[in-house]
Amino acid sequence: MTTAPPAAATRPDTPAWLPRLTGIAYGGDYNPEQWPEDVWRDDVRLMREAGVNLVSVGIFSWAMLEPSEGRFEFAWLDRVLELLHGAGIAVDLATPTANPPPWFARRHPDSLPVTREGTVLGPGSREAFCPCSPAYAEAAARITEQLARRYGDHPALALWHVNNEYGAHVPACYCPTSAAAFRRWLRARHGTLDALNQAWGTAVWGQRFGDWEEIETPRASPMAVNPAQQLDYRRFSSDAFLECFRRERDILHRLAPGVPVTSNFMVTNCKDVDYWRWAAEVDVVSNDHYLRAEQPDNHIELAMSADLTRSLARGGPWLLMEHSTSAVNWQPRNIAKRPGEMGRNSLTHVARGADGVLFFQWRAAASGAEKFHSAMLPHSGTGSRVWREVEQLGRDLAALREVRGSRVVADVGVVWDWESWWALELEGRPSCDLDYMERVAACYERLWRAHLTVDFARPEADLRAYPLVVVPSLYLTTRTAAASLRDYVEEGGTLLVSYFSGVVDANDTVHPGGHPGALRELLGLAVEEFLPLREGEQVQLDDGSRADVWAEQVEPRGAETVLRYLDGPAAAGPAVTRHRLGRGQAWYASTRLRDEALDRLLYRVYADAGLVPRPSLPAGVEVVRRSDGEASWLFVVNHEEQDVELAATGTEQLSGARRDAALPVPAGAVRILREDPTQPTLK
Ligand code: GAL
């Protein structure tokens, strides 16, 4: 593990990270409004038994707090907060703006969101609001202000939870109000109509605009809508929700200074929000993660989500705001977690930088849409396995209090970009098999299996801390990003770029001079033609690897050919190249390699980067180190069905057991070793 922990990300103007909590946060969404008051006492008693120290309250309670316009009822929430405070449980208090009350939709029908096809989405579920609606803005500001004034200095208040998963259900609204807001946003971005016409390439299909008022949302149209317009609409929609967040955050900061503000992300589940932009605006990065229950080895996607969340938090602490103790209720088949799985999931998030583990939700709901969703306190009550595991997790997290604030030590940087993801998957691409998430996940999986820890980074970031940077299909590459990647290589970095990268700029306009435009010189090659493969077609490379989906006619211009195509449309041409530039090297894979074939390539790249993967560790054993500069903790998660033993010395953080030579990790278990300072376990 090579990268020194970066300096703590401190922003002097924003509140510190959860100043009112010590140790690791533990708890979940708490919805007392769904239960009679006599249940609340039981809740709080059981929360204490489980070691809960933080609960998120009021997320969907707008209708209970403001039963009719301008009439507020806070007495019940006063009692809830008092009860929690009396029990020493801190509160993550929500602004309930994710679901306006029924009276609001009735009074302001034009605040309802409209789909691309023009369907007005009704109330009756949740999140039925247009982010650009002035009536919504006013009402959301009003309830936020009320809450801030009433509870801003409440001793239980540890954190504000603004809204809930912005953009989750309605990623964009296509109503006339949104169209007008889009036009204002476009004026700010492009300045003049000429500049917009140029940026969007409106000469194609005669789309030239003569007046701003002619510009609409990219609503359903007979054919593919202008891709630059669609891309800008995604940026605009992400910004529109961000504007909603900022409005509430600023009220909270003004009326309750010192209390940090968050809004829960869904980093790997929500394609529609550019979380790089959002992360800079929240005081605490928090994330909701739900396992894809039926996916094999789904713990790898969990690790990826945790690493991405930590990266959004600039390496600092973050909060797992929601996950599940067992099954959810919204997947096709809601598979229950197996014994030990919930603890393993939770501690993996902690291993990867989470300083808090919360669930949806505290008590299983008796009614409503989510009654078959698991909870900390399940329908089967405290006699259940889930409850016993919840209590155990509470004890484990309490034993981890000194880990709080330490930082994950990463080996490799992986570039991640929401804008490029959006652009790559618009219509009219050379192949329907191009899939951004597939490429990122495929690379991540191989790095995970090599026991290397990943930080994600935006393409323009300073990447010099990493000996290796992987760039999966960065179709949209700005000149700034290309220059930064070039600096990285020239200064000694090793870069691996995968196919269909560097093709267009921020307006989805092809970089001039041939592909991969922005990266041509860095990679030392030109791509004369994209050669997508037929469904199921495979090509063979001269090291015996098979590849699919994509090939390219690559012409080296300084790069050496490392692997060639043996057959297929690019037969005899370069498939994988390496370009030495300055003190580093830039590798390029022009076809889709997976599994062992991708590994074979990666192991050559690791060697160039001077990275030593850990092939001696058992395949399904996950190893991550957190360090505070003095102490370090090695988290070992055994996903294998057999017990394993690692050569390690230190003291187990959870049991206090001393390990002088070997650390036994039973099948399915997690062990956390406080390493001896002079003898770090794994190099
Ligand atoms: C989340 C949401 C929660 C709850 C949960 C169920 O996306 O924020 O309110 O619905 O899903 O898994």
JSON list of N, CA, C and O in Angstrom, two decimals, residues 254-298:
[
{"chain": "A", "resi": 254, "resn": "ARG", "atom": "N", "xyz": [-27.17, 29.66, 8.32]},
{"chain": "A", "resi": 254, "resn": "ARG", "atom": "CA", "xyz": [-27.40, 31.00, 8.88]},
{"chain": "A", "resi": 254, "resn": "ARG", "atom": "C", "xyz": [-28.05, 30.92, 10.26]},
{"chain": "A", "resi": 254, "resn": "ARG", "atom": "O", "xyz": [-27.62, 31.60, 11.19]},
{"chain": "A", "resi": 255, "resn": "LEU", "atom": "N", "xyz": [-29.04, 30.03, 10.39]},
{"chain": "A", "resi": 255, "resn": "LEU", "atom": "CA", "xyz": [-29.80, 30.01, 11.64]},
{"chain": "A", "resi": 255, "resn": "LEU", "atom": "C", "xyz": [-29.23, 29.02, 12.67]},
{"chain": "A", "resi": 255, "resn": "LEU", "atom": "O", "xyz": [-29.59, 29.09, 13.83]},
{"chain": "A", "resi": 256, "resn": "ALA", "atom": "N", "xyz": [-28.40, 28.11, 12.22]},
{"chain": "A", "resi": 256, "resn": "ALA", "atom": "CA", "xyz": [-27.84, 27.12, 13.16]},
{"chain": "A", "resi": 256, "resn": "ALA", "atom": "C", "xyz": [-26.35, 26.96, 12.88]},
{"chain": "A", "resi": 256, "resn": "ALA", "atom": "O", "xyz": [-25.90, 25.89, 12.49]},
{"chain": "A", "resi": 257, "resn": "PRO", "atom": "N", "xyz": [-25.58, 28.03, 13.07]},
{"chain": "A", "resi": 257, "resn": "PRO", "atom": "CA", "xyz": [-24.17, 27.94, 12.71]},
{"chain": "A", "resi": 257, "resn": "PRO", "atom": "C", "xyz": [-23.47, 26.84, 13.51]},
{"chain": "A", "resi": 257, "resn": "PRO", "atom": "O", "xyz": [-23.80, 26.62, 14.67]},
{"chain": "A", "resi": 258, "resn": "GLY", "atom": "N", "xyz": [-22.56, 26.18, 12.85]},
{"chain": "A", "resi": 258, "resn": "GLY", "atom": "CA", "xyz": [-21.79, 25.15, 13.56]},
{"chain": "A", "resi": 258, "resn": "GLY", "atom": "C", "xyz": [-22.36, 23.76, 13.42]},
{"chain": "A", "resi": 258, "resn": "GLY", "atom": "O", "xyz": [-21.70, 22.77, 13.75]},
{"chain": "A", "resi": 259, "resn": "VAL", "atom": "N", "xyz": [-23.61, 23.65, 12.94]},
{"chain": "A", "resi": 259, "resn": "VAL", "atom": "CA", "xyz": [-24.18, 22.31, 12.77]},
{"chain": "A", "resi": 259, "resn": "VAL", "atom": "C", "xyz": [-23.96, 21.88, 11.32]},
{"chain": "A", "resi": 259, "resn": "VAL", "atom": "O", "xyz": [-24.42, 22.56, 10.39]},
{"chain": "A", "resi": 260, "resn": "PRO", "atom": "N", "xyz": [-23.25, 20.78, 11.10]},
{"chain": "A", "resi": 260, "resn": "PRO", "atom": "CA", "xyz": [-22.98, 20.39, 9.71]},
{"chain": "A", "resi": 260, "resn": "PRO", "atom": "C", "xyz": [-24.24, 19.96, 8.97]},
{"chain": "A", "resi": 260, "resn": "PRO", "atom": "O", "xyz": [-25.23, 19.53, 9.57]},
{"chain": "A", "resi": 261, "resn": "VAL", "atom": "N", "xyz": [-24.16, 20.08, 7.67]},
{"chain": "A", "resi": 261, "resn": "VAL", "atom": "CA", "xyz": [-25.31, 19.78, 6.81]},
{"chain": "A", "resi": 261, "resn": "VAL", "atom": "C", "xyz": [-24.91, 18.71, 5.79]},
{"chain": "A", "resi": 261, "resn": "VAL", "atom": "O", "xyz": [-23.85, 18.81, 5.16]},
{"chain": "A", "resi": 262, "resn": "THR", "atom": "N", "xyz": [-25.77, 17.73, 5.62]},
{"chain": "A", "resi": 262, "resn": "THR", "atom": "CA", "xyz": [-25.53, 16.72, 4.60]},
{"chain": "A", "resi": 262, "resn": "THR", "atom": "C", "xyz": [-26.78, 16.52, 3.76]},
{"chain": "A", "resi": 262, "resn": "THR", "atom": "O", "xyz": [-27.85, 17.04, 4.08]},
{"chain": "A", "resi": 263, "resn": "SER", "atom": "N", "xyz": [-26.61, 15.81, 2.67]},
{"chain": "A", "resi": 263, "resn": "SER", "atom": "CA", "xyz": [-27.75, 15.29, 1.93]},
{"chain": "A", "resi": 263, "resn": "SER", "atom": "C", "xyz": [-27.28, 13.94, 1.41]},
{"chain": "A", "resi": 263, "resn": "SER", "atom": "O", "xyz": [-26.15, 13.82, 0.92]},
{"chain": "A", "resi": 264, "resn": "ASN", "atom": "N", "xyz": [-28.10, 12.92, 1.57]},
{"chain": "A", "resi": 264, "resn": "ASN", "atom": "CA", "xyz": [-27.59, 11.57, 1.27]},
{"chain": "A", "resi": 264, "resn": "ASN", "atom": "C", "xyz": [-27.50, 11.29, -0.22]},
{"chain": "A", "resi": 264, "resn": "ASN", "atom": "O", "xyz": [-28.45, 11.48, -0.97]},
{"chain": "A", "resi": 265, "resn": "PHE", "atom": "N", "xyz": [-26.32, 10.84, -0.65]},
{"chain": "A", "resi": 265, "resn": "PHE", "atom": "CA", "xyz": [-26.04, 10.51, -2.05]},
{"chain": "A", "resi": 265, "resn": "PHE", "atom": "C", "xyz": [-26.39, 9.04, -2.29]},
{"chain": "A", "resi": 265, "resn": "PHE", "atom": "O", "xyz": [-26.64, 8.27, -1.37]},
{"chain": "A", "resi": 266, "resn": "MET", "atom": "N", "xyz": [-26.31, 8.68, -3.57]},
{"chain": "A", "resi": 266, "resn": "MET", "atom": "CA", "xyz": [-26.41, 7.27, -3.97]},
{"chain": "A", "resi": 266, "resn": "MET", "atom": "C", "xyz": [-25.36, 7.08, -5.05]},
{"chain": "A", "resi": 266, "resn": "MET", "atom": "O", "xyz": [-25.68, 6.98, -6.23]},
{"chain": "A", "resi": 267, "resn": "VAL", "atom": "N", "xyz": [-24.11, 7.05, -4.65]},
{"chain": "A", "resi": 267, "resn": "VAL", "atom": "CA", "xyz": [-23.05, 7.31, -5.62]},
{"chain": "A", "resi": 267, "resn": "VAL", "atom": "C", "xyz": [-22.97, 6.34, -6.79]},
{"chain": "A", "resi": 267, "resn": "VAL", "atom": "O", "xyz": [-22.68, 6.74, -7.91]},
{"chain": "A", "resi": 268, "resn": "THR", "atom": "N", "xyz": [-23.22, 5.06, -6.53]},
{"chain": "A", "resi": 268, "resn": "THR", "atom": "CA", "xyz": [-23.13, 4.14, -7.67]},
{"chain": "A", "resi": 268, "resn": "THR", "atom": "C", "xyz": [-24.50, 3.79, -8.22]},
{"chain": "A", "resi": 268, "resn": "THR", "atom": "O", "xyz": [-24.62, 3.07, -9.20]},
{"chain": "A", "resi": 269, "resn": "ASN", "atom": "N", "xyz": [-25.54, 4.30, -7.59]},
{"chain": "A", "resi": 269, "resn": "ASN", "atom": "CA", "xyz": [-26.89, 3.95, -8.03]},
{"chain": "A", "resi": 269, "resn": "ASN", "atom": "C", "xyz": [-27.59, 5.06, -8.76]},
{"chain": "A", "resi": 269, "resn": "ASN", "atom": "O", "xyz": [-28.65, 4.86, -9.33]},
{"chain": "A", "resi": 270, "resn": "CYS", "atom": "N", "xyz": [-27.05, 6.25, -8.67]},
{"chain": "A", "resi": 270, "resn": "CYS", "atom": "CA", "xyz": [-27.73, 7.38, -9.29]},
{"chain": "A", "resi": 270, "resn": "CYS", "atom": "C", "xyz": [-26.82, 7.96, -10.35]},
{"chain": "A", "resi": 270, "resn": "CYS", "atom": "O", "xyz": [-25.81, 8.59, -10.04]},
{"chain": "A", "resi": 271, "resn": "LYS", "atom": "N", "xyz": [-27.18, 7.73, -11.58]},
{"chain": "A", "resi": 271, "resn": "LYS", "atom": "CA", "xyz": [-26.38, 8.24, -12.68]},
{"chain": "A", "resi": 271, "resn": "LYS", "atom": "C", "xyz": [-26.63, 9.73, -12.91]},
{"chain": "A", "resi": 271, "resn": "LYS", "atom": "O", "xyz": [-25.87, 10.40, -13.58]},
{"chain": "A", "resi": 272, "resn": "ASP", "atom": "N", "xyz": [-27.73, 10.23, -12.33]},
{"chain": "A", "resi": 272, "resn": "ASP", "atom": "CA", "xyz": [-28.24, 11.51, -12.80]},
{"chain": "A", "resi": 272, "resn": "ASP", "atom": "C", "xyz": [-27.69, 12.73, -12.09]},
{"chain": "A", "resi": 272, "resn": "ASP", "atom": "O", "xyz": [-27.99, 13.85, -12.47]},
{"chain": "A", "resi": 273, "resn": "VAL", "atom": "N", "xyz": [-26.93, 12.53, -11.05]},
{"chain": "A", "resi": 273, "resn": "VAL", "atom": "CA", "xyz": [-26.44, 13.66, -10.27]},
{"chain": "A", "resi": 273, "resn": "VAL", "atom": "C", "xyz": [-24.92, 13.66, -10.35]},
{"chain": "A", "resi": 273, "resn": "VAL", "atom": "O", "xyz": [-24.29, 12.62, -10.15]},
{"chain": "A", "resi": 274, "resn": "ASP", "atom": "N", "xyz": [-24.35, 14.81, -10.65]},
{"chain": "A", "resi": 274, "resn": "ASP", "atom": "CA", "xyz": [-22.88, 14.91, -10.72]},
{"chain": "A", "resi": 274, "resn": "ASP", "atom": "C", "xyz": [-22.36, 15.14, -9.31]},
{"chain": "A", "resi": 274, "resn": "ASP", "atom": "O", "xyz": [-22.24, 16.28, -8.85]},
{"chain": "A", "resi": 275, "resn": "TYR", "atom": "N", "xyz": [-22.05, 14.05, -8.63]},
{"chain": "A", "resi": 275, "resn": "TYR", "atom": "CA", "xyz": [-21.70, 14.17, -7.21]},
{"chain": "A", "resi": 275, "resn": "TYR", "atom": "C", "xyz": [-20.35, 14.86, -6.99]},
{"chain": "A", "resi": 275, "resn": "TYR", "atom": "O", "xyz": [-20.08, 15.29, -5.88]},
{"chain": "A", "resi": 276, "resn": "TRP", "atom": "N", "xyz": [-19.51, 14.95, -8.01]},
{"chain": "A", "resi": 276, "resn": "TRP", "atom": "CA", "xyz": [-18.29, 15.74, -7.80]},
{"chain": "A", "resi": 276, "resn": "TRP", "atom": "C", "xyz": [-18.67, 17.18, -7.48]},
{"chain": "A", "resi": 276, "resn": "TRP", "atom": "O", "xyz": [-18.08, 17.81, -6.61]},
{"chain": "A", "resi": 277, "resn": "ARG", "atom": "N", "xyz": [-19.66, 17.71, -8.18]},
{"chain": "A", "resi": 277, "resn": "ARG", "atom": "CA", "xyz": [-20.09, 19.08, -7.92]},
{"chain": "A", "resi": 277, "resn": "ARG", "atom": "C", "xyz": [-20.79, 19.18, -6.57]},
{"chain": "A", "resi": 277, "resn": "ARG", "atom": "O", "xyz": [-20.64, 20.16, -5.85]},
{"chain": "A", "resi": 278, "resn": "TRP", "atom": "N", "xyz": [-21.55, 18.15, -6.25]},
{"chain": "A", "resi": 278, "resn": "TRP", "atom": "CA", "xyz": [-22.28, 18.17, -4.99]},
{"chain": "A", "resi": 278, "resn": "TRP", "atom": "C", "xyz": [-21.36, 18.04, -3.78]},
{"chain": "A", "resi": 278, "resn": "TRP", "atom": "O", "xyz": [-21.58, 18.67, -2.74]},
{"chain": "A", "resi": 279, "resn": "ALA", "atom": "N", "xyz": [-20.34, 17.22, -3.91]},
{"chain": "A", "resi": 279, "resn": "ALA", "atom": "CA", "xyz": [-19.50, 16.91, -2.75]},
{"chain": "A", "resi": 279, "resn": "ALA", "atom": "C", "xyz": [-18.85, 18.18, -2.21]},
{"chain": "A", "resi": 279, "resn": "ALA", "atom": "O", "xyz": [-18.60, 18.29, -1.00]},
{"chain": "A", "resi": 280, "resn": "ALA", "atom": "N", "xyz": [-18.60, 19.13, -3.09]},
{"chain": "A", "resi": 280, "resn": "ALA", "atom": "CA", "xyz": [-17.97, 20.37, -2.64]},
{"chain": "A", "resi": 280, "resn": "ALA", "atom": "C", "xyz": [-18.94, 21.23, -1.84]},
{"chain": "A", "resi": 280, "resn": "ALA", "atom": "O", "xyz": [-18.54, 22.21, -1.21]},
{"chain": "A", "resi": 281, "resn": "GLU", "atom": "N", "xyz": [-20.23, 20.89, -1.84]},
{"chain": "A", "resi": 281, "resn": "GLU", "atom": "CA", "xyz": [-21.23, 21.75, -1.23]},
{"chain": "A", "resi": 281, "resn": "GLU", "atom": "C", "xyz": [-21.75, 21.24, 0.11]},
{"chain": "A", "resi": 281, "resn": "GLU", "atom": "O", "xyz": [-22.40, 21.96, 0.84]},
{"chain": "A", "resi": 282, "resn": "VAL", "atom": "N", "xyz": [-21.51, 19.96, 0.41]},
{"chain": "A", "resi": 282, "resn": "VAL", "atom": "CA", "xyz": [-22.02, 19.42, 1.68]},
{"chain": "A", "resi": 282, "resn": "VAL", "atom": "C", "xyz": [-20.91, 19.48, 2.73]},
{"chain": "A", "resi": 282, "resn": "VAL", "atom": "O", "xyz": [-19.73, 19.44, 2.39]},
{"chain": "A", "resi": 283, "resn": "ASP", "atom": "N", "xyz": [-21.32, 19.58, 4.00]},
{"chain": "A", "resi": 283, "resn": "ASP", "atom": "CA", "xyz": [-20.31, 19.58, 5.07]},
{"chain": "A", "resi": 283, "resn": "ASP", "atom": "C", "xyz": [-19.87, 18.15, 5.38]},
{"chain": "A", "resi": 283, "resn": "ASP", "atom": "O", "xyz": [-18.73, 17.92, 5.79]},
{"chain": "A", "resi": 284, "resn": "VAL", "atom": "N", "xyz": [-20.79, 17.23, 5.24]},
{"chain": "A", "resi": 284, "resn": "VAL", "atom": "CA", "xyz": [-20.51, 15.82, 5.51]},
{"chain": "A", "resi": 284, "resn": "VAL", "atom": "C", "xyz": [-20.98, 15.04, 4.28]},
{"chain": "A", "resi": 284, "resn": "VAL", "atom": "O", "xyz": [-22.13, 15.19, 3.86]},
{"chain": "A", "resi": 285, "resn": "VAL", "atom": "N", "xyz": [-20.11, 14.25, 3.71]},
{"chain": "A", "resi": 285, "resn": "VAL", "atom": "CA", "xyz": [-20.53, 13.39, 2.59]},
{"chain": "A", "resi": 285, "resn": "VAL", "atom": "C", "xyz": [-21.20, 12.16, 3.20]},
{"chain": "A", "resi": 285, "resn": "VAL", "atom": "O", "xyz": [-20.64, 11.49, 4.07]},
{"chain": "A", "resi": 286, "resn": "SER", "atom": "N", "xyz": [-22.42, 11.88, 2.74]},
{"chain": "A", "resi": 286, "resn": "SER", "atom": "CA", "xyz": [-23.09, 10.67, 3.21]},
{"chain": "A", "resi": 286, "resn": "SER", "atom": "C", "xyz": [-23.65, 9.92, 2.01]},
{"chain": "A", "resi": 286, "resn": "SER", "atom": "O", "xyz": [-23.96, 10.52, 0.99]},
{"chain": "A", "resi": 287, "resn": "ASN", "atom": "N", "xyz": [-23.75, 8.62, 2.18]},
{"chain": "A", "resi": 287, "resn": "ASN", "atom": "CA", "xyz": [-24.15, 7.79, 1.03]},
{"chain": "A", "resi": 287, "resn": "ASN", "atom": "C", "xyz": [-25.11, 6.69, 1.47]},
{"chain": "A", "resi": 287, "resn": "ASN", "atom": "O", "xyz": [-25.04, 6.19, 2.58]},
{"chain": "A", "resi": 288, "resn": "ASP", "atom": "N", "xyz": [-25.99, 6.34, 0.54]},
{"chain": "A", "resi": 288, "resn": "ASP", "atom": "CA", "xyz": [-26.89, 5.20, 0.75]},
{"chain": "A", "resi": 288, "resn": "ASP", "atom": "C", "xyz": [-26.42, 4.09, -0.16]},
{"chain": "A", "resi": 288, "resn": "ASP", "atom": "O", "xyz": [-26.22, 4.32, -1.36]},
{"chain": "A", "resi": 289, "resn": "HIS", "atom": "N", "xyz": [-26.26, 2.91, 0.38]},
{"chain": "A", "resi": 289, "resn": "HIS", "atom": "CA", "xyz": [-25.83, 1.80, -0.47]},
{"chain": "A", "resi": 289, "resn": "HIS", "atom": "C", "xyz": [-26.68, 0.57, -0.22]},
{"chain": "A", "resi": 289, "resn": "HIS", "atom": "O", "xyz": [-26.83, 0.13, 0.92]},
{"chain": "A", "resi": 290, "resn": "TYR", "atom": "N", "xyz": [-27.20, 0.02, -1.28]},
{"chain": "A", "resi": 290, "resn": "TYR", "atom": "CA", "xyz": [-27.97, -1.22, -1.18]},
{"chain": "A", "resi": 290, "resn": "TYR", "atom": "C", "xyz": [-27.33, -2.26, -2.08]},
{"chain": "A", "resi": 290, "resn": "TYR", "atom": "O", "xyz": [-27.06, -1.99, -3.26]},
{"chain": "A", "resi": 291, "resn": "LEU", "atom": "N", "xyz": [-27.07, -3.42, -1.51]},
{"chain": "A", "resi": 291, "resn": "LEU", "atom": "CA", "xyz": [-26.46, -4.51, -2.28]},
{"chain": "A", "resi": 291, "resn": "LEU", "atom": "C", "xyz": [-27.38, -4.92, -3.41]},
{"chain": "A", "resi": 291, "resn": "LEU", "atom": "O", "xyz": [-28.61, -4.95, -3.23]},
{"chain": "A", "resi": 292, "resn": "ARG", "atom": "N", "xyz": [-26.81, -5.26, -4.54]},
{"chain": "A", "resi": 292, "resn": "ARG", "atom": "CA", "xyz": [-27.62, -5.90, -5.59]},
{"chain": "A", "resi": 292, "resn": "ARG", "atom": "C", "xyz": [-27.68, -7.36, -5.20]},
{"chain": "A", "resi": 292, "resn": "ARG", "atom": "O", "xyz": [-26.75, -8.14, -5.45]},
{"chain": "A", "resi": 293, "resn": "ALA", "atom": "N", "xyz": [-28.77, -7.72, -4.56]},
{"chain": "A", "resi": 293, "resn": "ALA", "atom": "CA", "xyz": [-28.81, -8.98, -3.81]},
{"chain": "A", "resi": 293, "resn": "ALA", "atom": "C", "xyz": [-28.51, -10.20, -4.67]},
{"chain": "A", "resi": 293, "resn": "ALA", "atom": "O", "xyz": [-27.88, -11.13, -4.20]},
{"chain": "A", "resi": 294, "resn": "GLU", "atom": "N", "xyz": [-28.93, -10.18, -5.92]},
{"chain": "A", "resi": 294, "resn": "GLU", "atom": "CA", "xyz": [-28.75, -11.39, -6.72]},
{"chain": "A", "resi": 294, "resn": "GLU", "atom": "C", "xyz": [-27.43, -11.42, -7.46]},
{"chain": "A", "resi": 294, "resn": "GLU", "atom": "O", "xyz": [-27.12, -12.40, -8.12]},
{"chain": "A", "resi": 295, "resn": "GLN", "atom": "N", "xyz": [-26.68, -10.36, -7.40]},
{"chain": "A", "resi": 295, "resn": "GLN", "atom": "CA", "xyz": [-25.42, -10.30, -8.15]},
{"chain": "A", "resi": 295, "resn": "GLN", "atom": "C", "xyz": [-24.34, -11.10, -7.41]},
{"chain": "A", "resi": 295, "resn": "GLN", "atom": "O", "xyz": [-24.11, -10.87, -6.22]},
{"chain": "A", "resi": 296, "resn": "PRO", "atom": "N", "xyz": [-23.66, -12.01, -8.11]},
{"chain": "A", "resi": 296, "resn": "PRO", "atom": "CA", "xyz": [-22.60, -12.75, -7.42]},
{"chain": "A", "resi": 296, "resn": "PRO", "atom": "C", "xyz": [-21.48, -11.79, -6.99]},
{"chain": "A", "resi": 296, "resn": "PRO", "atom": "O", "xyz": [-21.24, -10.78, -7.66]},
{"chain": "A", "resi": 297, "resn": "ASP", "atom": "N", "xyz": [-20.83, -12.09, -5.92]},
{"chain": "A", "resi": 297, "resn": "ASP", "atom": "CA", "xyz": [-19.73, -11.26, -5.40]},
{"chain": "A", "resi": 297, "resn": "ASP", "atom": "C", "xyz": [-20.13, -9.79, -5.30]},
{"chain": "A", "resi": 297, "resn": "ASP", "atom": "O", "xyz": [-19.36, -8.88, -5.63]},
{"chain": "A", "resi": 298, "resn": "ASN", "atom": "N", "xyz": [-21.34, -9.56, -4.82]},
{"chain": "A", "resi": 298, "resn": "ASN", "atom": "CA", "xyz": [-21.83, -8.17, -4.78]},
{"chain": "A", "resi": 298, "resn": "ASN", "atom": "C", "xyz": [-21.05, -7.30, -3.77]},
{"chain": "A", "resi": 298, "resn": "ASN", "atom": "O", "xyz": [-21.17, -6.08, -3.78]}
]
